[in-house]
Amino acid sequence: MPPAPAFPVVLIGGGGHALVVAEALRAAGLEPAGFYDDDPLARMGRFSSAHAPAPRHLGTLARIDLPPDVRYILALGDLPLRRRVAATLPYEQAVSVVHAEAFVAPSSRRGVGLFIGPRAVVHTLADLDDHAIINTAAVVEHECHVGEGAHIAPGAVLGGNVRVGPHALVGLGARVLPGVSIGARCVVGAGCVVLRDLPDDARVVGVPARHLSK
């Protein structure tokens, strides 16, 4: 677990994924300094504890105002929305949140703005690009590459040397065999087993994975 940052951290997003990110912050002894969301009544606004009030709503996604001494993490589960919002935010103020119960190999390379959830594994020489999500109990094996903004969903497993393109989703409990490449913006359905490379923008389901009709 990296040392706790010495500056306030705000969440960009206030829905279900934001709750998970906020929980990881609390596990590190930090409280979110607030959240931005288009819904001022988003669930994050009710995330109080016995020790801290719920984070306050700071504004909409179109009007994010970050002072220089504040850091942020994207806490939006919608990948196209994450991509659009990330393009409007200052790169140098992004911060990663790694749950205290995750295993992250010291030899791995990690970009900025990552979320790595509880019991996730990022193994030897894995390579994570900016704003990727390695969610609860997901496994990224040795020498994998996870592209910018990609989401490896809870319980998904990438075998060794897998490549996942930018803004792709590998769904709940999916399995990707060693050496397989997943193209940019692909959607791999829950429980899929991917045996072969997938081109950009593919959408697959089933065991073995098969393409959905356009």
XYZ file of N, CA, C and O in Angstrom:
856
model
N 0.851 -1.194 0.000
C 0.000 0.000 0.000
C 0.885 1.241 0.000
O 1.772 1.372 0.837
N 0.668 2.179 -0.973
C 1.465 3.396 -0.962
C 1.129 4.261 0.236
O 0.064 4.132 0.826
N 2.033 5.143 0.643
C 1.737 6.020 1.781
C 0.543 6.912 1.483
O 0.285 7.279 0.342
N -0.218 7.241 2.526
C -1.390 8.085 2.362
C -0.970 9.456 1.856
O -0.007 10.044 2.344
N -1.667 9.980 0.813
C -1.299 11.304 0.317
C -1.548 12.373 1.364
O -2.471 12.281 2.161
N -0.727 13.418 1.329
C -0.805 14.470 2.338
C -1.615 15.649 1.830
O -1.309 16.798 2.129
N -2.657 15.385 1.029
C -3.491 16.438 0.482
C -4.911 15.907 0.361
O -5.146 14.695 0.336
N -5.910 16.789 0.291
C -7.294 16.327 0.166
C -7.516 15.605 -1.164
O -6.927 15.965 -2.187
N -8.369 14.585 -1.137
C -8.725 13.835 -2.337
C -10.230 13.939 -2.553
O -11.012 13.618 -1.651
N -10.634 14.394 -3.738
C -12.055 14.435 -4.078
C -12.356 13.346 -5.095
O -11.479 12.908 -5.849
N -13.599 12.903 -5.090
C -14.055 11.868 -6.005
C -14.793 12.511 -7.165
O -15.657 13.370 -6.961
N -14.471 12.078 -8.371
C -15.202 12.525 -9.554
C -16.231 11.438 -9.858
O -15.944 10.432 -10.482
N -17.428 11.631 -9.343
C -18.488 10.637 -9.417
C -19.041 10.380 -8.026
O -18.317 10.516 -7.024
N -20.323 10.032 -7.968
C -20.945 9.830 -6.663
C -21.838 8.615 -6.590
O -22.636 8.488 -5.660
N -21.722 7.697 -7.555
C -22.578 6.515 -7.585
C -21.947 5.307 -6.918
O -21.136 5.421 -5.993
N -22.308 4.115 -7.416
C -21.862 2.879 -6.780
C -20.360 2.699 -6.778
O -19.776 2.292 -5.768
N -19.703 2.981 -7.911
C -18.255 2.809 -7.937
C -17.573 3.798 -6.988
O -16.568 3.465 -6.348
N -18.137 4.985 -6.868
C -17.572 5.963 -5.937
C -17.617 5.460 -4.504
O -16.704 5.714 -3.714
N -18.672 4.735 -4.136
C -18.753 4.165 -2.791
C -17.582 3.221 -2.528
O -16.984 3.226 -1.447
N -17.250 2.402 -3.525
C -16.156 1.443 -3.385
C -14.818 2.169 -3.241
O -13.976 1.810 -2.416
N -14.620 3.216 -4.056
C -13.378 3.988 -3.971
C -13.274 4.676 -2.608
O -12.205 4.690 -1.976
N -14.385 5.251 -2.145
C -14.380 5.922 -0.839
C -14.074 4.942 0.285
O -13.361 5.281 1.248
N -14.577 3.726 0.187
C -14.288 2.714 1.202
C -12.798 2.411 1.256
O -12.211 2.238 2.330
N -12.168 2.339 0.069
C -10.727 2.093 0.031
C -9.945 3.256 0.634
O -8.935 3.051 1.315
N -10.407 4.473 0.388
C -9.761 5.618 1.016
C -9.856 5.520 2.538
O -8.880 5.761 3.246
N -11.026 5.168 3.034
C -11.198 5.048 4.480
C -10.319 3.951 5.053
O -9.816 4.060 6.173
N -10.139 2.858 4.283
C -9.259 1.789 4.752
C -7.820 2.279 4.901
O -7.038 1.710 5.662
N -7.480 3.344 4.159
C -6.144 3.938 4.267
C -6.097 5.061 5.293
O -5.080 5.748 5.421
N -7.196 5.251 6.016
C -7.233 6.279 7.043
C -7.551 7.668 6.539
O -7.287 8.660 7.214
N -8.139 7.761 5.320
C -8.468 9.050 4.718
C -9.972 9.190 4.545
O -10.688 8.197 4.407
N -10.440 10.407 4.535
C -11.835 10.692 4.222
C -11.896 11.477 2.917
O -11.112 12.420 2.722
N -12.802 11.108 2.001
C -12.951 11.921 0.789
C -13.322 13.356 1.160
O -14.129 13.591 2.055
N -12.711 14.305 0.451
C -12.961 15.711 0.743
C -14.224 16.231 0.068
O -14.555 17.407 0.217
N -14.916 15.373 -0.658
C -16.137 15.754 -1.353
C -16.227 15.001 -2.664
O -15.343 14.215 -3.011
N -17.324 15.245 -3.405
C -17.488 14.558 -4.684
C -18.207 15.463 -5.678
O -18.989 16.338 -5.316
N -17.912 15.231 -6.949
C -18.607 15.892 -8.048
C -19.510 14.873 -8.737
O -19.088 13.742 -9.028
N -20.729 15.249 -8.989
C -21.667 14.382 -9.687
C -22.812 15.247 -10.202
O -23.145 16.264 -9.585
N -23.410 14.824 -11.308
C -24.543 15.590 -11.841
C -25.776 15.485 -10.955
O -26.681 16.315 -11.057
N -25.808 14.477 -10.095
C -26.931 14.301 -9.172
C -26.499 14.733 -7.776
O -25.719 14.040 -7.120
N -26.986 15.841 -7.272
C -26.586 16.281 -5.925
C -27.047 15.335 -4.828
O -26.535 15.395 -3.709
N -27.987 14.434 -5.158
C -28.478 13.456 -4.181
C -27.894 12.066 -4.436
O -28.471 11.055 -4.012
N -26.771 12.006 -5.121
C -26.127 10.722 -5.413
C -25.804 9.975 -4.124
O -25.689 10.561 -3.046
N -25.623 8.666 -4.256
C -25.436 7.797 -3.088
C -24.249 8.203 -2.215
O -24.273 8.019 -1.003
N -23.213 8.762 -2.838
C -22.046 9.172 -2.051
C -22.423 10.175 -0.967
O -21.811 10.217 0.104
N -23.445 10.967 -1.211
C -23.874 11.955 -0.237
C -24.483 11.365 1.019
O -24.736 12.086 1.991
N -24.693 10.038 1.010
C -25.229 9.349 2.194
C -24.208 8.405 2.821
O -24.550 7.610 3.699
N -22.946 8.507 2.379
C -21.905 7.580 2.825
C -21.248 8.103 4.101
O -20.098 8.510 4.116
N -22.010 8.108 5.170
C -21.481 8.560 6.455
C -21.032 7.355 7.276
O -21.343 6.207 6.958
N -20.284 7.625 8.323
C -19.850 6.576 9.244
C -19.959 7.113 10.664
O -20.262 8.287 10.884
N -19.657 6.242 11.627
C -19.686 6.680 13.024
C -18.615 7.725 13.311
O -18.707 8.470 14.278
N -17.596 7.782 12.427
C -16.461 8.665 12.680
C -16.422 9.882 11.764
O -15.618 10.784 11.984
N -17.242 9.878 10.700
C -17.150 10.978 9.748
C -18.493 11.195 9.069
O -19.228 10.233 8.810
N -18.828 12.456 8.768
C -20.049 12.725 8.007
C -19.882 12.300 6.555
O -18.769 12.027 6.089
N -20.985 12.252 5.832
C -20.926 11.933 4.408
C -20.185 13.036 3.656
O -20.251 14.211 4.028
N -19.438 12.681 2.598
C -18.778 13.715 1.795
C -19.811 14.665 1.186
O -20.924 14.263 0.860
N -19.432 15.907 1.010
C -20.392 16.875 0.480
C -20.300 16.956 -1.039
O -19.247 16.714 -1.635
N -21.425 17.287 -1.644
C -21.507 17.472 -3.089
C -20.848 18.798 -3.446
O -21.193 19.847 -2.905
N -19.885 18.764 -4.387
C -19.105 19.953 -4.724
C -19.523 20.608 -6.028
O -19.099 21.732 -6.309
N -20.317 19.909 -6.841
C -20.733 20.467 -8.118
C -20.953 19.388 -9.151
O -20.834 18.189 -8.868
N -21.281 19.807 -10.364
C -21.564 18.871 -11.449
C -20.272 18.504 -12.183
O -19.231 19.152 -12.023
N -20.367 17.493 -13.042
C -19.204 17.036 -13.800
C -18.754 18.071 -14.832
O -17.599 18.060 -15.263
N -19.673 18.941 -15.230
C -19.315 19.980 -16.198
C -18.656 21.189 -15.545
O -18.118 22.053 -16.247
N -18.678 21.254 -14.226
C -18.140 22.429 -13.519
C -17.233 21.978 -12.374
O -17.461 22.304 -11.213
N -16.211 21.216 -12.729
C -15.254 20.738 -11.735
C -14.174 21.794 -11.535
O -13.508 22.208 -12.488
N -14.024 22.217 -10.305
C -13.050 23.261 -9.966
C -12.099 22.695 -8.912
O -12.473 22.535 -7.751
N -10.867 22.400 -9.327
C -9.897 21.762 -8.438
C -8.795 22.748 -8.070
O -7.972 23.104 -8.921
N -8.726 23.181 -6.819
C -7.591 23.998 -6.396
C -6.283 23.225 -6.560
O -6.272 21.983 -6.560
N -5.165 23.907 -6.692
C -3.883 23.227 -6.931
C -3.483 22.251 -5.840
O -2.738 21.301 -6.106
N -3.948 22.455 -4.609
C -3.547 21.571 -3.509
C -4.514 20.416 -3.299
O -4.409 19.706 -2.295
N -5.440 20.195 -4.221
C -6.416 19.110 -4.121
C -6.109 18.072 -5.199
O -5.727 18.415 -6.318
N -6.255 16.800 -4.848
C -6.094 15.713 -5.807
C -7.456 15.060 -6.054
O -8.384 15.213 -5.268
N -7.531 14.311 -7.161
C -8.810 13.667 -7.506
C -8.564 12.251 -7.989
O -7.467 11.900 -8.431
N -9.607 11.443 -7.920
C -9.625 10.151 -8.594
C -10.961 10.014 -9.298
O -12.011 10.382 -8.746
N -10.919 9.517 -10.542
C -12.151 9.233 -11.266
C -12.871 8.090 -10.569
O -12.308 7.004 -10.402
N -14.110 8.336 -10.163
C -14.896 7.318 -9.456
C -16.202 7.073 -10.192
O -17.246 6.860 -9.587
N -16.116 7.100 -11.515
C -17.261 6.849 -12.388
C -17.148 5.444 -12.959
O -16.100 5.064 -13.480
N -18.230 4.684 -12.906
C -18.204 3.338 -13.459
C -18.488 3.281 -14.946
O -18.157 2.294 -15.599
N -19.088 4.309 -15.504
C -19.427 4.373 -16.924
C -18.162 4.717 -17.713
O -17.649 5.833 -17.629
N -17.640 3.760 -18.510
C -16.341 3.963 -19.150
C -16.334 5.092 -20.182
O -15.390 5.896 -20.198
N -17.328 5.214 -21.071
C -17.303 6.368 -21.983
C -17.354 7.704 -21.238
O -16.678 8.663 -21.625
N -18.130 7.755 -20.168
C -18.191 8.986 -19.382
C -16.853 9.254 -18.702
O -16.372 10.398 -18.674
N -16.209 8.229 -18.144
C -14.875 8.390 -17.543
C -13.906 8.994 -18.559
O -13.131 9.896 -18.252
N -13.967 8.475 -19.773
C -13.046 8.938 -20.809
C -13.267 10.417 -21.113
O -12.311 11.191 -21.227
N -14.528 10.826 -21.255
C -14.817 12.223 -21.570
C -14.411 13.147 -20.425
O -13.816 14.209 -20.652
N -14.727 12.747 -19.196
C -14.422 13.602 -18.055
C -12.912 13.676 -17.826
O -12.369 14.749 -17.522
N -12.212 12.561 -17.991
C -10.757 12.551 -17.777
C -10.055 13.562 -18.668
O -9.067 14.188 -18.270
N -10.580 13.747 -19.883
C -9.947 14.667 -20.831
C -10.039 16.118 -20.384
O -9.295 16.970 -20.885
N -10.917 16.413 -19.420
C -11.097 17.788 -18.958
C -10.321 18.088 -17.676
O -10.333 19.232 -17.211
N -9.667 17.084 -17.108
C -9.065 17.236 -15.779
C -7.543 17.343 -15.858
O -6.921 16.767 -16.750
N -6.930 18.039 -14.905
C -5.467 18.180 -14.923
C -4.768 16.873 -14.563
O -4.976 16.324 -13.484
N -3.941 16.409 -15.470
C -3.252 15.136 -15.298
C -2.446 15.096 -14.010
O -2.435 14.108 -13.279
N -1.765 16.201 -13.708
C -0.832 16.210 -12.579
C -1.529 16.149 -11.226
O -0.873 15.939 -10.205
N -2.856 16.286 -11.187
C -3.567 16.234 -9.912
C -4.279 14.901 -9.680
O -4.941 14.711 -8.661
N -4.133 13.965 -10.615
C -4.738 12.654 -10.436
C -3.955 11.847 -9.408
O -2.728 11.942 -9.316
N -4.666 11.045 -8.619
C -4.037 10.213 -7.602
C -4.618 8.803 -7.695
O -5.780 8.624 -8.083
N -3.818 7.812 -7.401
C -4.284 6.427 -7.371
C -4.764 6.061 -5.976
O -4.251 6.571 -4.978
N -5.749 5.157 -5.937
C -6.247 4.623 -4.667
C -6.094 3.106 -4.732
O -6.686 2.455 -5.604
N -5.296 2.564 -3.829
C -5.027 1.128 -3.770
C -5.521 0.624 -2.420
O -5.071 1.091 -1.369
N -6.452 -0.322 -2.436
C -6.999 -0.840 -1.184
C -5.906 -1.528 -0.376
O -4.997 -2.168 -0.926
N -6.009 -1.405 0.931
C -4.997 -1.980 1.827
C -4.867 -3.485 1.683
O -3.816 -4.051 2.001
N -5.912 -4.174 1.198
C -5.874 -5.628 1.077
C -5.544 -6.105 -0.335
O -5.675 -7.290 -0.635
N -5.125 -5.209 -1.212
C -4.689 -5.606 -2.553
C -3.229 -6.040 -2.521
O -2.457 -5.607 -1.664
N -2.847 -6.904 -3.479
C -1.429 -7.227 -3.669
C -0.987 -6.598 -4.986
O -1.538 -6.906 -6.046
N 0.008 -5.741 -4.900
C 0.567 -5.095 -6.085
C 2.069 -5.357 -6.095
O 2.790 -4.928 -5.192
N 2.527 -6.091 -7.089
C 3.944 -6.456 -7.149
C 4.814 -5.212 -7.285
O 4.511 -4.315 -8.085
N 5.897 -5.147 -6.533
C 6.804 -4.001 -6.652
C 7.367 -3.822 -8.062
O 7.714 -2.708 -8.460
N 7.445 -4.915 -8.830
C 7.991 -4.826 -10.188
C 6.970 -4.344 -11.207
O 7.314 -4.137 -12.377
N 5.725 -4.165 -10.809
C 4.711 -3.693 -11.751
C 4.914 -2.214 -12.041
O 5.491 -1.479 -11.238
N 4.421 -1.781 -13.216
C 4.460 -0.360 -13.564
C 3.047 0.186 -13.496
O 2.125 -0.378 -14.071
N 2.886 1.290 -12.787
C 1.550 1.837 -12.565
C 1.476 3.287 -12.980
O 2.326 4.092 -12.599
N 0.453 3.609 -13.764
C 0.214 4.988 -14.144
C -0.456 5.749 -13.012
O -0.453 5.332 -11.850
N -1.087 6.864 -13.341
C -1.755 7.695 -12.345
C -3.264 7.452 -12.397
O -3.803 6.941 -13.385
N -3.936 7.804 -11.310
C -5.393 7.736 -11.286
C -5.975 6.346 -11.238
O -7.151 6.144 -11.564
N -5.192 5.361 -10.816
C -5.665 3.972 -10.780
C -6.561 3.732 -9.575
O -6.397 4.346 -8.523
N -7.484 2.774 -9.733
C -8.155 2.196 -8.569
C -7.872 0.704 -8.568
O -8.124 0.002 -9.560
N -7.342 0.201 -7.445
C -7.074 -1.231 -7.266
C -7.810 -1.659 -6.010
O -7.533 -1.174 -4.910
N -8.774 -2.563 -6.172
C -9.702 -2.900 -5.105
C -9.196 -3.970 -4.149
O -8.106 -4.538 -4.328
N -10.002 -4.278 -3.125
C -9.608 -5.271 -2.128
C -9.433 -6.652 -2.752
O -10.209 -7.069 -3.596
N -8.361 -7.324 -2.328
C -8.015 -8.678 -2.768
C -7.704 -8.762 -4.259
O -7.591 -9.858 -4.806
N -7.545 -7.639 -4.917
C -7.056 -7.652 -6.291
C -5.576 -8.037 -6.289
O -4.866 -7.820 -5.303
N -5.132 -8.612 -7.405
C -3.725 -9.000 -7.568
C -3.197 -8.370 -8.851
O -3.782 -8.551 -9.929
N -2.123 -7.629 -8.721
C -1.403 -7.098 -9.878
C -0.006 -7.701 -9.793
O 0.785 -7.340 -8.925
N 0.284 -8.639 -10.702
C 1.464 -9.486 -10.498
C 2.707 -8.963 -11.232
O 2.723 -7.864 -11.769
N 3.708 -9.805 -11.220
C 5.059 -9.452 -11.637
C 5.090 -8.812 -13.028
O 4.561 -9.371 -13.993
N 5.709 -7.619 -13.115
C 5.934 -6.897 -14.363
C 4.639 -6.542 -15.099
O 4.672 -6.231 -16.302
N 3.515 -6.569 -14.413
C 2.278 -6.084 -15.031
C 2.389 -4.580 -15.259
O 3.109 -3.873 -14.540
N 1.655 -4.091 -16.238
C 1.763 -2.702 -16.688
C 0.353 -2.110 -16.734
O -0.483 -2.549 -17.534
N 0.078 -1.127 -15.873
C -1.251 -0.519 -15.795
C -1.164 0.927 -16.253
O -0.421 1.724 -15.673
N -1.934 1.267 -17.273
C -1.950 2.646 -17.751
C -2.897 3.504 -16.915
O -3.687 3.005 -16.112
N -2.845 4.803 -17.143
C -3.582 5.775 -16.341
C -5.079 5.468 -16.257
O -5.705 5.064 -17.241
N -5.646 5.688 -15.076
C -7.089 5.630 -14.814
C -7.705 4.239 -15.003
O -8.923 4.120 -15.114
N -6.880 3.203 -15.038
C -7.430 1.851 -15.119
C -8.068 1.462 -13.784
O -7.704 1.984 -12.721
N -9.031 0.541 -13.854
C -9.680 -0.017 -12.669
C -9.362 -1.502 -12.607
O -9.664 -2.251 -13.546
N -8.758 -1.935 -11.512
C -8.569 -3.363 -11.230
C -9.461 -3.617 -10.011
O -9.087 -3.329 -8.878
N -10.638 -4.140 -10.248
C -11.678 -4.134 -9.220
C -11.540 -5.311 -8.256
O -10.593 -6.103 -8.334
N -12.489 -5.438 -7.363
C -12.428 -6.384 -6.250
C -12.079 -7.799 -6.715
O -12.754 -8.361 -7.583
N -11.013 -8.357 -6.164
C -10.596 -9.746 -6.402
C -10.267 -10.045 -7.864
O -10.208 -11.211 -8.258
N -10.041 -9.029 -8.674
C -9.576 -9.266 -10.042
C -8.095 -9.648 -10.014
O -7.358 -9.250 -9.115
N -7.677 -10.417 -11.014
C -6.285 -10.877 -11.097
C -5.689 -10.438 -12.428
O -6.220 -10.761 -13.498
N -4.601 -9.702 -12.342
C -3.825 -9.296 -13.514
C -2.486 -9.999 -13.386
O -1.638 -9.615 -12.578
N -2.296 -11.051 -14.162
C -1.113 -11.897 -13.992
C 0.137 -11.256 -14.596
O 0.110 -10.144 -15.128
N 1.227 -12.006 -14.511
C 2.543 -11.502 -14.896
C 2.561 -10.964 -16.328
O 1.982 -11.534 -17.237
N 3.211 -9.826 -16.488
C 3.502 -9.220 -17.791
C 2.266 -8.816 -18.586
O 2.349 -8.594 -19.787
N 1.124 -8.683 -17.917
C -0.062 -8.169 -18.599
C 0.087 -6.668 -18.823
O 0.817 -5.976 -18.114
N -0.657 -6.178 -19.790
C -0.763 -4.734 -20.004
C -2.240 -4.366 -20.023
O -3.019 -4.909 -20.802
N -2.627 -3.432 -19.143
C -4.011 -2.950 -19.067
C -4.007 -1.500 -19.510
O -3.346 -0.656 -18.904
N -4.743 -1.209 -20.579
C -4.698 0.100 -21.197
C -5.407 1.189 -20.413
O -6.131 0.927 -19.437
N -5.219 2.405 -20.855
C -5.780 3.583 -20.192
C -7.299 3.460 -20.037
O -8.016 3.157 -20.997
N -7.772 3.685 -18.825
C -9.202 3.714 -18.573
C -9.905 2.380 -18.671
O -11.133 2.328 -18.594
N -9.178 1.283 -18.850
C -9.819 -0.033 -18.943
C -10.281 -0.484 -17.562
O -9.750 -0.059 -16.533
N -11.282 -1.364 -17.549
C -11.858 -1.851 -16.294
C -11.806 -3.373 -16.283
O -12.413 -4.038 -17.138
N -11.067 -3.913 -15.332
C -11.048 -5.354 -15.081
C -11.998 -5.555 -13.902
O -11.683 -5.196 -12.767
N -13.164 -6.102 -14.175
C -14.268 -6.125 -13.218
C -14.028 -7.142 -12.098
O -13.119 -7.983 -12.181
N -14.837 -7.071 -11.030
C -14.652 -7.988 -9.913
C -14.585 -9.455 -10.338
O -15.418 -9.935 -11.119
N -13.577 -10.147 -9.835
C -13.436 -11.576 -10.076
C -12.902 -11.959 -11.436
O -12.704 -13.145 -11.708
N -12.643 -11.008 -12.316
C -12.096 -11.335 -13.634
C -10.623 -11.718 -13.499
O -9.926 -11.256 -12.602
N -10.148 -12.568 -14.418
C -8.770 -13.043 -14.381
C -8.141 -12.886 -15.758
O -8.678 -13.377 -16.755
N -7.000 -12.213 -15.794
C -6.180 -12.135 -16.998
C -4.991 -13.056 -16.824
O -4.203 -12.885 -15.895
N -4.844 -14.047 -17.706
C -3.663 -14.896 -17.666
C -2.418 -14.109 -18.051
O -2.490 -12.937 -18.448
N -1.268 -14.742 -17.934
C -0.017 -14.054 -18.216
C 0.045 -13.497 -19.624
O -0.487 -14.080 -20.571
N 0.676 -12.325 -19.764
C 0.923 -11.699 -21.067
C -0.345 -11.299 -21.825
O -0.318 -11.171 -23.046
N -1.430 -11.104 -21.140
C -2.648 -10.598 -21.783
C -2.503 -9.095 -21.988
O -1.927 -8.392 -21.157
N -3.052 -8.599 -23.092
C -3.091 -7.166 -23.366
C -4.544 -6.730 -23.471
O -5.312 -7.317 -24.240
N -4.912 -5.711 -22.706
C -6.267 -5.154 -22.729
C -6.159 -3.717 -23.203
O -5.433 -2.907 -22.619
N -6.879 -3.396 -24.270
C -6.774 -2.079 -24.880
C -7.452 -0.989 -24.072
O -8.195 -1.257 -23.118
N -7.220 0.267 -24.453
C -7.799 1.394 -23.727
C -9.322 1.329 -23.679
O -9.970 0.966 -24.667
N -9.878 1.653 -22.511
C -11.318 1.828 -22.310
C -12.123 0.553 -22.579
O -13.317 0.616 -22.860
N -11.465 -0.590 -22.474
C -12.165 -1.873 -22.607
C -12.704 -2.309 -21.250
O -12.205 -1.892 -20.197
N -13.718 -3.155 -21.291
C -14.297 -3.741 -20.075
C -14.173 -5.249 -20.145
O -14.648 -5.880 -21.100
N -13.527 -5.830 -19.147
C -13.500 -7.289 -18.972
C -14.436 -7.576 -17.808
O -14.154 -7.235 -16.666
N -15.595 -8.185 -18.101
C -16.709 -8.236 -17.170
C -16.523 -9.171 -15.990
O -15.530 -9.909 -15.870
N -17.513 -9.145 -15.120
C -17.503 -9.917 -13.878
C -17.152 -11.380 -14.119
O -17.810 -12.074 -14.911
N -16.117 -11.851 -13.457
C -15.771 -13.266 -13.494
C -15.276 -13.776 -14.829
O -15.137 -14.982 -15.009
N -14.990 -12.898 -15.785
C -14.498 -13.347 -17.085
C -13.076 -13.894 -16.958
O -12.351 -13.584 -16.005
N -12.689 -14.706 -17.935
C -11.355 -15.288 -17.990
C -10.763 -15.014 -19.365
O -11.424 -15.236 -20.383
N -9.531 -14.542 -19.387
C -8.828 -14.296 -20.642
C -7.568 -15.148 -20.631
O -6.727 -15.010 -19.726
N -7.435 -16.034 -21.612
C -6.306 -16.962 -21.631
C -4.985 -16.247 -21.860
O -4.947 -15.173 -22.467
N -3.887 -16.856 -21.389
C -2.567 -16.222 -21.540
C -2.258 -15.851 -22.991
O -2.569 -16.608 -23.926
N -1.681 -14.674 -23.160
C -1.225 -14.237 -24.470
C -2.275 -13.612 -25.357
O -1.952 -13.119 -26.438
N -3.527 -13.587 -24.929
C -4.616 -13.045 -25.749
C -4.623 -11.523 -25.664
O -4.312 -10.944 -24.615
N -5.008 -10.865 -26.763
C -5.126 -9.409 -26.802
C -6.591 -9.011 -26.942
O -7.311 -9.571 -27.781
N -7.003 -8.055 -26.136
C -8.357 -7.504 -26.163
C -8.242 -6.086 -26.717
O -7.505 -5.263 -26.176
N -8.983 -5.788 -27.775
C -8.854 -4.497 -28.429
C -9.442 -3.348 -27.633
O -10.121 -3.537 -26.612
N -9.199 -2.135 -28.114
C -9.721 -0.932 -27.471
C -11.243 -0.944 -27.460
O -11.882 -1.373 -28.417
N -11.803 -0.492 -26.373
C -13.248 -0.296 -26.202
C -14.056 -1.584 -26.319
O -15.269 -1.549 -26.512
N -13.415 -2.733 -26.214
C -14.145 -4.009 -26.218
C -14.992 -4.143 -24.961
O -14.675 -3.574 -23.912
N -16.049 -4.938 -25.071
C -16.839 -5.334 -23.908
C -16.856 -6.860 -23.861
O -17.379 -7.510 -24.771
N -16.255 -7.405 -22.820
C -16.234 -8.848 -22.588
C -17.279 -9.127 -21.522
O -17.170 -8.662 -20.386
N -18.316 -9.890 -21.870
C -19.433 -10.112 -20.966
C -19.051 -10.892 -19.720
O -18.028 -11.589 -19.669
N -19.903 -10.794 -18.724
C -19.687 -11.504 -17.463
C -19.569 -13.002 -17.712
O -20.349 -13.586 -18.463
N -18.582 -13.613 -17.072
C -18.399 -15.061 -17.159
C -17.813 -15.564 -18.454
O -17.668 -16.774 -18.638
N -17.452 -14.695 -19.372
C -16.861 -15.108 -20.652
C -15.525 -15.819 -20.444
O -14.807 -15.538 -19.483
N -15.195 -16.686 -21.394
C -13.842 -17.234 -21.488
C -13.324 -16.877 -22.872
O -13.843 -17.353 -23.886
N -12.321 -16.002 -22.907
C -11.803 -15.493 -24.178
C -10.582 -16.313 -24.572
O -9.566 -16.311 -23.862
N -10.690 -16.993 -25.716
C -9.631 -17.886 -26.168
C -8.748 -17.262 -27.240
O -7.625 -17.730 -27.463
N -9.279 -16.264 -27.961
C -8.570 -15.682 -29.108
C -8.587 -14.164 -29.017
O -9.424 -13.584 -28.334
N -7.703 -13.533 -29.780
C -7.634 -12.077 -29.814
C -8.963 -11.483 -30.264
O -9.668 -12.065 -31.101
N -9.275 -10.300 -29.723
C -10.484 -9.571 -30.094
C -10.100 -8.240 -30.720
O -9.250 -7.528 -30.190
N -10.752 -7.854 -31.832
C -10.453 -6.561 -32.444
C -11.067 -5.419 -31.642
O -11.897 -5.634 -30.750
N -10.693 -4.205 -31.980
C -11.283 -3.039 -31.328
C -12.806 -3.068 -31.433
O -13.366 -3.487 -32.452
N -13.473 -2.638 -30.374
C -14.927 -2.444 -30.325
C -15.738 -3.745 -30.372
O -16.957 -3.707 -30.534
N -15.084 -4.885 -30.204
C -15.824 -6.150 -30.175
C -16.665 -6.247 -28.905
O -16.305 -5.694 -27.862
N -17.786 -6.967 -29.013
C -18.639 -7.253 -27.859
C -18.881 -8.755 -27.862
O -19.423 -9.303 -28.830
N -18.438 -9.437 -26.791
C -18.506 -10.900 -26.776
C -19.171 -11.386 -25.501
O -19.125 -10.730 -24.448
N -19.802 -12.556 -25.621
C -20.430 -13.229 -24.491
C -20.168 -14.722 -24.611
O -19.834 -15.223 -25.680
N -20.352 -15.452 -23.507
C -20.388 -16.907 -23.569
C -19.080 -17.608 -23.309
O -18.034 -17.013 -23.100
N -19.167 -18.949 -23.324
C -18.034 -19.849 -23.095
C -18.040 -20.891 -24.208
O -18.945 -21.723 -24.259
N -17.093 -20.849 -25.131
C -16.089 -19.795 -25.295
C -16.738 -18.504 -25.802
O -17.872 -18.519 -26.256
N -16.010 -17.416 -25.720
C -16.558 -16.121 -26.108
C -16.956 -16.110 -27.586
O -16.230 -16.603 -28.431
N -18.128 -15.547 -27.865
C -18.588 -15.389 -29.243
C -19.067 -13.948 -29.427
O -19.569 -13.320 -28.507
N -18.948 -13.465 -30.654
C -19.301 -12.090 -30.943
C -20.812 -11.923 -30.979
O -21.543 -12.777 -31.528
N -21.282 -10.820 -30.425
C -22.678 -10.444 -30.557
C -22.908 -9.848 -31.936
O -22.021 -9.190 -32.521
N -24.114 -10.030 -32.463
C -24.456 -9.408 -33.735
C -24.476 -7.895 -33.567
O -24.825 -7.380 -32.517
N -24.111 -7.178 -34.622
C -24.127 -5.720 -34.571
C -25.562 -5.226 -34.511
O -26.437 -5.799 -35.144
